[in-house]
């Protein structure tokens, strides 16, 4: 099992930055692959970034590529989502999720197994 807990959401003006954190604990040996998923108002969830803990290869949705960066701390207990040049359309509930090696790097919501509760990000124009 995995436990995930997000923090760092808030309100920011367009063009600003936020860094989200996801505290990761549990069976990271079998579920080392982390994704950030968001749900915009009235829309379905979409994966925006994914990688393997400690890995160098990252995956991004086209909508955030070049603006968002996924990373982890040295202890691999916290995953970050650095969000720059935020736009009003980035307003969403952001959740981190964990999955197995089989789906490492996947941005598909259905491939994620464990979920955090989410943190709200609001970008005003």
Coordinates of C-alpha atoms in Angstrom, one line a residue:
X1 CA 0.0 0.0 0.0
X2 CA 0.9 3.6 -0.5
X3 CA 0.0 6.8 1.4
X4 CA 0.1 10.1 -0.5
X5 CA -0.7 13.6 0.9
X6 CA -0.6 16.8 -1.1
X7 CA 0.1 20.3 0.1
X8 CA 1.0 23.7 -1.4
X9 CA -2.1 24.6 -3.2
X10 CA -3.5 28.1 -3.1
X11 CA -4.5 31.2 -5.1
X12 CA -2.1 32.9 -7.5
X13 CA -2.4 35.4 -10.3
X14 CA -1.8 34.5 -13.9
X15 CA 1.9 34.4 -14.7
X16 CA 2.8 33.4 -11.2
X17 CA 4.2 30.2 -9.7
X18 CA 3.3 27.6 -7.2
X19 CA 5.1 24.5 -5.9
X20 CA 3.0 21.5 -4.9
X21 CA 4.3 18.8 -2.6
X22 CA 3.2 15.2 -2.3
X23 CA 4.4 13.3 0.8
X24 CA 5.0 9.7 -0.3
X25 CA 5.2 6.7 2.1
X26 CA 4.5 3.0 2.0
X27 CA 5.5 0.3 -0.5
X28 CA 7.6 2.5 -2.9
X29 CA 9.5 -0.6 -4.0
X30 CA 6.5 -1.9 -5.8
X31 CA 4.8 1.4 -6.5
X32 CA 7.6 3.8 -7.4
X33 CA 5.9 5.6 -10.2
X34 CA 4.2 8.9 -9.3
X35 CA 1.9 11.1 -11.4
X36 CA 0.2 14.4 -10.8
X37 CA -3.3 14.5 -12.0
X38 CA -5.7 17.4 -12.1
X39 CA -9.4 17.9 -12.4
X40 CA -10.6 21.2 -13.8
X41 CA -14.1 22.4 -13.0
X42 CA -16.6 20.5 -15.0
X43 CA -14.0 18.3 -16.6
X44 CA -12.6 14.8 -16.2
X45 CA -9.3 14.2 -14.5
X46 CA -6.2 14.4 -16.6
X47 CA -2.6 13.4 -15.9
X48 CA -0.2 16.3 -16.3
X49 CA 3.2 14.9 -15.1
X50 CA 4.7 11.5 -14.3
X51 CA 8.0 9.9 -13.5
X52 CA 9.7 7.2 -11.5
X53 CA 11.0 8.2 -8.0
X54 CA 14.6 9.0 -8.5
X55 CA 14.4 8.7 -12.2
X56 CA 15.6 11.1 -14.8
X57 CA 12.9 10.6 -17.4
X58 CA 9.8 12.7 -17.0
X59 CA 6.5 12.8 -18.9
X60 CA 4.2 15.8 -19.3
X61 CA 0.9 16.6 -20.9
X62 CA 1.2 19.0 -23.8
X63 CA -0.8 21.6 -21.9
X64 CA 1.9 22.0 -19.3
X65 CA 5.1 21.1 -21.1
X66 CA 7.7 23.7 -20.5
X67 CA 5.9 25.2 -17.6
X68 CA 5.6 22.4 -15.0
X69 CA 8.4 20.3 -13.6
X70 CA 8.0 17.0 -11.6
X71 CA 10.8 16.1 -9.2
X72 CA 11.6 14.5 -5.8
X73 CA 13.7 15.3 -2.8
X74 CA 16.9 13.3 -2.1
X75 CA 15.1 11.0 0.4
X76 CA 12.4 10.2 -2.3
X77 CA 9.8 10.9 0.3
X78 CA 8.4 14.0 -1.3
X79 CA 7.4 14.6 -4.9
X80 CA 7.1 18.2 -6.2
X81 CA 5.2 19.8 -9.0
X82 CA 6.8 23.1 -9.8
X83 CA 4.3 25.2 -11.7
X84 CA 5.4 28.3 -13.5
X85 CA 3.7 30.7 -15.9
X86 CA 0.4 29.7 -14.5
X87 CA -2.8 30.3 -16.5
X88 CA -6.4 30.6 -15.4
X89 CA -7.0 27.3 -17.2
X90 CA -4.6 25.6 -14.8
X91 CA -7.2 26.1 -12.1
X92 CA -8.0 22.7 -10.8
X93 CA -7.8 20.2 -7.9
X94 CA -4.4 18.6 -8.1
X95 CA -3.7 15.1 -6.8
X96 CA -0.7 12.9 -6.7
X97 CA -1.0 9.2 -7.5
X98 CA 1.2 6.2 -7.4
X99 CA 1.3 3.2 -9.6
X100 CA 3.3 0.1 -10.3
X101 CA 6.4 -0.4 -12.6
X102 CA 4.1 -1.7 -15.3
X103 CA 2.5 1.8 -15.7
X104 CA 5.5 3.9 -14.9
X105 CA 5.4 7.2 -16.7
X106 CA 1.8 6.8 -17.7
X107 CA -0.4 9.9 -17.6
X108 CA -3.6 7.9 -17.9
X109 CA -5.9 8.2 -15.0
X110 CA -6.9 4.6 -15.2
X111 CA -3.3 3.4 -14.8
X112 CA -3.0 5.1 -11.3
X113 CA -3.6 2.9 -8.3
X114 CA -3.2 5.0 -5.1
X115 CA -4.4 8.5 -4.7
X116 CA -4.0 11.4 -2.4
X117 CA -6.8 13.7 -1.3
X118 CA -5.8 16.6 -3.5
X119 CA -5.0 20.3 -3.2
X120 CA -6.8 23.2 -4.9
X121 CA -5.0 25.5 -7.2
X122 CA -6.8 28.7 -8.3
X123 CA -5.3 31.0 -10.9
X124 CA -6.9 34.4 -11.4
X125 CA -6.6 36.6 -14.5

